Structure formats: C-alpha cells, structure tokens
Amino acid sequence: MNAVPLKFMLVVGLLFIGTIVAAAFSYSGYSEAVSTCVEANKQITENDLGFMAFNWSVSCGSGVE
C-alpha cells in the first residue's frame, strides 16, 4: 500500500486552515454588521447566516420605536 505523500498532506492541511480562516473573517464581518445595526438603534429585518458564515445577509429597518 502506498503512503500518502507529505506534499499532498501539506496542501490539504493548508487548504483546510485557509478555509477556517476565511470563515472566521466572514463571521467577523457578519458580527460587525449586526453590531452596527443594533448600535444605530435600528431593527434587524433580515438576519440570515449560511453554512460556515460564507453566505450571510443583514438588513436594518427603521429605528426602534
């Protein structure tokens, strides 16, 4: 049985770590959008967060009355 080459494992590991870092940055943007909406005393009208935070949307409506 052939062993998995070290270079292949290194590439797979770097892709995995890159994906996790990208998801963390995306979630950070989502959190910032939600915080900005709340700090502006606006009501969140749409709050969708997709798989691993790669696809998200936040919409702020009029101010809270």
mmCIF file of N, CA and C in Angstrom:
data_model
loop_
_atom_site.group_PDB
_atom_site.id
_atom_site.type_symbol
_atom_site.label_atom_id
_atom_site.label_comp_id
_atom_site.label_asym_id
_atom_site.label_seq_id
_atom_site.Cartn_x
_atom_site.Cartn_y
_atom_site.Cartn_z
ATOM 1 N N MET A 1 0.852 -1.172 0.000
ATOM 2 C CA MET A 1 0.000 0.000 0.000
ATOM 3 C C MET A 1 0.896 1.232 0.000
ATOM 4 N N ASN A 2 0.561 2.201 -0.832
ATOM 5 C CA ASN A 2 1.360 3.422 -0.929
ATOM 6 C C ASN A 2 0.993 4.398 0.183
ATOM 7 N N ALA A 3 2.007 5.024 0.728
ATOM 8 C CA ALA A 3 1.777 6.038 1.745
ATOM 9 C C ALA A 3 1.395 7.341 1.048
ATOM 10 N N VAL A 4 0.583 8.135 1.713
ATOM 11 C CA VAL A 4 0.186 9.431 1.165
ATOM 12 C C VAL A 4 1.404 10.350 1.220
ATOM 13 N N PRO A 5 1.759 10.949 0.096
ATOM 14 C CA PRO A 5 2.934 11.816 0.080
ATOM 15 C C PRO A 5 2.781 13.006 1.030
ATOM 16 N N LEU A 6 3.903 13.414 1.581
ATOM 17 C CA LEU A 6 3.919 14.512 2.535
ATOM 18 C C LEU A 6 3.433 15.808 1.902
ATOM 19 N N LYS A 7 3.796 16.045 0.649
ATOM 20 C CA LYS A 7 3.370 17.280 -0.026
ATOM 21 C C LYS A 7 1.851 17.333 -0.152
ATOM 22 N N PHE A 8 1.237 16.200 -0.467
ATOM 23 C CA PHE A 8 -0.221 16.156 -0.590
ATOM 24 C C PHE A 8 -0.884 16.490 0.744
ATOM 25 N N MET A 9 -0.378 15.903 1.806
ATOM 26 C CA MET A 9 -0.932 16.173 3.137
ATOM 27 C C MET A 9 -0.743 17.639 3.518
ATOM 28 N N LEU A 10 0.387 18.217 3.151
ATOM 29 C CA LEU A 10 0.647 19.625 3.438
ATOM 30 C C LEU A 10 -0.336 20.523 2.691
ATOM 31 N N VAL A 11 -0.589 20.222 1.441
ATOM 32 C CA VAL A 11 -1.535 21.013 0.646
ATOM 33 C C VAL A 11 -2.942 20.900 1.225
ATOM 34 N N VAL A 12 -3.351 19.698 1.575
ATOM 35 C CA VAL A 12 -4.683 19.506 2.159
ATOM 36 C C VAL A 12 -4.793 20.263 3.482
ATOM 37 N N GLY A 13 -3.777 20.193 4.304
ATOM 38 C CA GLY A 13 -3.786 20.909 5.581
ATOM 39 C C GLY A 13 -3.862 22.415 5.397
ATOM 40 N N LEU A 14 -3.106 22.945 4.445
ATOM 41 C CA LEU A 14 -3.143 24.392 4.195
ATOM 42 C C LEU A 14 -4.500 24.832 3.653
ATOM 43 N N LEU A 15 -5.098 24.023 2.799
ATOM 44 C CA LEU A 15 -6.448 24.351 2.302
ATOM 45 C C LEU A 15 -7.471 24.348 3.431
ATOM 46 N N PHE A 16 -7.358 23.379 4.323
ATOM 47 C CA PHE A 16 -8.272 23.304 5.461
ATOM 48 C C PHE A 16 -8.113 24.530 6.364
ATOM 49 N N ILE A 17 -6.888 24.873 6.692
ATOM 50 C CA ILE A 17 -6.633 26.032 7.550
ATOM 51 C C ILE A 17 -7.095 27.316 6.861
ATOM 52 N N GLY A 18 -6.857 27.427 5.564
ATOM 53 C CA GLY A 18 -7.318 28.599 4.817
ATOM 54 C C GLY A 18 -8.820 28.745 4.832
ATOM 55 N N THR A 19 -9.517 27.623 4.721
ATOM 56 C CA THR A 19 -10.982 27.653 4.758
ATOM 57 C C THR A 19 -11.484 28.112 6.125
ATOM 58 N N ILE A 20 -10.862 27.621 7.182
ATOM 59 C CA ILE A 20 -11.265 28.018 8.537
ATOM 60 C C ILE A 20 -11.008 29.506 8.768
ATOM 61 N N VAL A 21 -9.879 30.008 8.302
ATOM 62 C CA VAL A 21 -9.554 31.437 8.456
ATOM 63 C C VAL A 21 -10.546 32.290 7.660
ATOM 64 N N ALA A 22 -10.868 31.875 6.438
ATOM 65 C CA ALA A 22 -11.834 32.617 5.628
ATOM 66 C C ALA A 22 -13.204 32.660 6.298
ATOM 67 N N ALA A 23 -13.630 31.549 6.886
ATOM 68 C CA ALA A 23 -14.920 31.511 7.589
ATOM 69 C C ALA A 23 -14.894 32.437 8.803
ATOM 70 N N ALA A 24 -13.765 32.481 9.502
ATOM 71 C CA ALA A 24 -13.655 33.357 10.678
ATOM 72 C C ALA A 24 -13.753 34.820 10.272
ATOM 73 N N PHE A 25 -13.090 35.211 9.186
ATOM 74 C CA PHE A 25 -13.172 36.591 8.716
ATOM 75 C C PHE A 25 -14.581 36.933 8.249
ATOM 76 N N SER A 26 -15.243 36.000 7.586
ATOM 77 C CA SER A 26 -16.600 36.238 7.129
ATOM 78 C C SER A 26 -17.556 36.405 8.310
ATOM 79 N N TYR A 27 -17.408 35.559 9.334
ATOM 80 C CA TYR A 27 -18.263 35.674 10.514
ATOM 81 C C TYR A 27 -17.993 36.988 11.239
ATOM 82 N N SER A 28 -16.750 37.444 11.219
ATOM 83 C CA SER A 28 -16.413 38.723 11.832
ATOM 84 C C SER A 28 -17.163 39.864 11.133
ATOM 85 N N GLY A 29 -17.236 39.816 9.821
ATOM 86 C CA GLY A 29 -17.988 40.824 9.072
ATOM 87 C C GLY A 29 -19.468 40.776 9.392
ATOM 88 N N TYR A 30 -20.010 39.578 9.518
ATOM 89 C CA TYR A 30 -21.420 39.413 9.888
ATOM 90 C C TYR A 30 -21.685 40.011 11.264
ATOM 91 N N SER A 31 -20.821 39.701 12.224
ATOM 92 C CA SER A 31 -20.990 40.218 13.586
ATOM 93 C C SER A 31 -20.905 41.735 13.614
ATOM 94 N N GLU A 32 -20.003 42.282 12.836
ATOM 95 C CA GLU A 32 -19.855 43.740 12.766
ATOM 96 C C GLU A 32 -21.118 44.384 12.177
ATOM 97 N N ALA A 33 -21.698 43.768 11.163
ATOM 98 C CA ALA A 33 -22.922 44.300 10.562
ATOM 99 C C ALA A 33 -24.076 44.289 11.559
ATOM 100 N N VAL A 34 -24.212 43.208 12.317
ATOM 101 C CA VAL A 34 -25.271 43.122 13.327
ATOM 102 C C VAL A 34 -25.033 44.160 14.424
ATOM 103 N N SER A 35 -23.803 44.299 14.883
ATOM 104 C CA SER A 35 -23.489 45.270 15.943
ATOM 105 C C SER A 35 -23.765 46.698 15.485
ATOM 106 N N THR A 36 -23.393 47.014 14.252
ATOM 107 C CA THR A 36 -23.620 48.361 13.720
ATOM 108 C C THR A 36 -25.107 48.666 13.656
ATOM 109 N N CYS A 37 -25.903 47.700 13.256
ATOM 110 C CA CYS A 37 -27.347 47.881 13.180
ATOM 111 C C CYS A 37 -27.931 48.131 14.567
ATOM 112 N N VAL A 38 -27.518 47.347 15.537
ATOM 113 C CA VAL A 38 -28.030 47.485 16.905
ATOM 114 C C VAL A 38 -27.575 48.809 17.523
ATOM 115 N N GLU A 39 -26.304 49.185 17.309
ATOM 116 C CA GLU A 39 -25.785 50.429 17.876
ATOM 117 C C GLU A 39 -26.478 51.656 17.299
ATOM 118 N N ALA A 40 -26.968 51.560 16.073
ATOM 119 C CA ALA A 40 -27.683 52.672 15.441
ATOM 120 C C ALA A 40 -29.155 52.681 15.826
ATOM 121 N N ASN A 41 -29.544 51.854 16.795
ATOM 122 C CA ASN A 41 -30.933 51.742 17.253
ATOM 123 C C ASN A 41 -31.881 51.413 16.112
ATOM 124 N N LYS A 42 -31.428 50.555 15.229
ATOM 125 C CA LYS A 42 -32.263 50.100 14.120
ATOM 126 C C LYS A 42 -32.746 48.696 14.407
ATOM 127 N N GLN A 43 -33.835 48.328 13.785
ATOM 128 C CA GLN A 43 -34.388 46.981 13.947
ATOM 129 C C GLN A 43 -33.865 46.094 12.830
ATOM 130 N N ILE A 44 -33.382 44.918 13.170
ATOM 131 C CA ILE A 44 -32.889 43.977 12.173
ATOM 132 C C ILE A 44 -34.097 43.320 11.508
ATOM 133 N N THR A 45 -34.234 43.548 10.199
ATOM 134 C CA THR A 45 -35.377 42.997 9.469
ATOM 135 C C THR A 45 -35.026 41.698 8.755
ATOM 136 N N GLU A 46 -33.758 41.476 8.479
ATOM 137 C CA GLU A 46 -33.316 40.238 7.848
ATOM 138 C C GLU A 46 -31.998 39.826 8.482
ATOM 139 N N ASN A 47 -31.910 38.565 8.894
ATOM 140 C CA ASN A 47 -30.712 38.084 9.577
ATOM 141 C C ASN A 47 -30.486 36.633 9.166
ATOM 142 N N ASP A 48 -29.776 36.454 8.056
ATOM 143 C CA ASP A 48 -29.514 35.106 7.538
ATOM 144 C C ASP A 48 -28.025 34.813 7.629
ATOM 145 N N LEU A 49 -27.701 33.653 8.161
ATOM 146 C CA LEU A 49 -26.318 33.220 8.271
ATOM 147 C C LEU A 49 -26.215 31.828 7.672
ATOM 148 N N GLY A 50 -25.431 31.703 6.598
ATOM 149 C CA GLY A 50 -25.301 30.430 5.898
ATOM 150 C C GLY A 50 -24.221 29.537 6.490
ATOM 151 N N PHE A 51 -23.966 28.445 5.818
ATOM 152 C CA PHE A 51 -23.004 27.444 6.254
ATOM 153 C C PHE A 51 -21.613 28.050 6.401
ATOM 154 N N MET A 52 -21.008 27.873 7.549
ATOM 155 C CA MET A 52 -19.675 28.374 7.873
ATOM 156 C C MET A 52 -19.542 29.879 7.639
ATOM 157 N N ALA A 53 -20.644 30.589 7.667
ATOM 158 C CA ALA A 53 -20.685 32.047 7.547
ATOM 159 C C ALA A 53 -20.180 32.556 6.208
ATOM 160 N N PHE A 54 -20.133 31.711 5.180
ATOM 161 C CA PHE A 54 -19.679 32.183 3.872
ATOM 162 C C PHE A 54 -20.758 33.003 3.174
ATOM 163 N N ASN A 55 -22.004 32.720 3.473
ATOM 164 C CA ASN A 55 -23.105 33.438 2.853
ATOM 165 C C ASN A 55 -23.989 33.998 3.963
ATOM 166 N N TRP A 56 -23.989 35.330 4.106
ATOM 167 C CA TRP A 56 -24.791 35.939 5.149
ATOM 168 C C TRP A 56 -25.390 37.241 4.650
ATOM 169 N N SER A 57 -26.477 37.659 5.290
ATOM 170 C CA SER A 57 -27.075 38.952 4.970
ATOM 171 C C SER A 57 -27.739 39.500 6.231
ATOM 172 N N VAL A 58 -27.601 40.808 6.383
ATOM 173 C CA VAL A 58 -28.228 41.526 7.485
ATOM 174 C C VAL A 58 -28.855 42.779 6.901
ATOM 175 N N SER A 59 -30.118 43.015 7.195
ATOM 176 C CA SER A 59 -30.801 44.234 6.755
ATOM 177 C C SER A 59 -31.350 44.958 7.971
ATOM 178 N N CYS A 60 -31.127 46.255 7.996
ATOM 179 C CA CYS A 60 -31.643 47.081 9.089
ATOM 180 C C CYS A 60 -32.847 47.869 8.589
ATOM 181 N N GLY A 61 -33.886 47.858 9.376
ATOM 182 C CA GLY A 61 -35.074 48.624 9.054
ATOM 183 C C GLY A 61 -35.032 49.986 9.709
ATOM 184 N N SER A 62 -36.200 50.544 9.921
ATOM 185 C CA SER A 62 -36.279 51.851 10.569
ATOM 186 C C SER A 62 -35.931 51.715 12.048
ATOM 187 N N GLY A 63 -35.767 52.848 12.684
ATOM 188 C CA GLY A 63 -35.394 52.827 14.101
ATOM 189 C C GLY A 63 -36.430 52.169 14.963
ATOM 190 N N VAL A 64 -35.996 51.688 16.113
ATOM 191 C CA VAL A 64 -36.884 51.038 17.064
ATOM 192 C C VAL A 64 -37.725 52.110 17.729
ATOM 193 N N GLU A 65 -39.013 51.879 17.748
ATOM 194 C CA GLU A 65 -39.912 52.892 18.308
ATOM 195 C C GLU A 65 -40.466 52.442 19.637
#
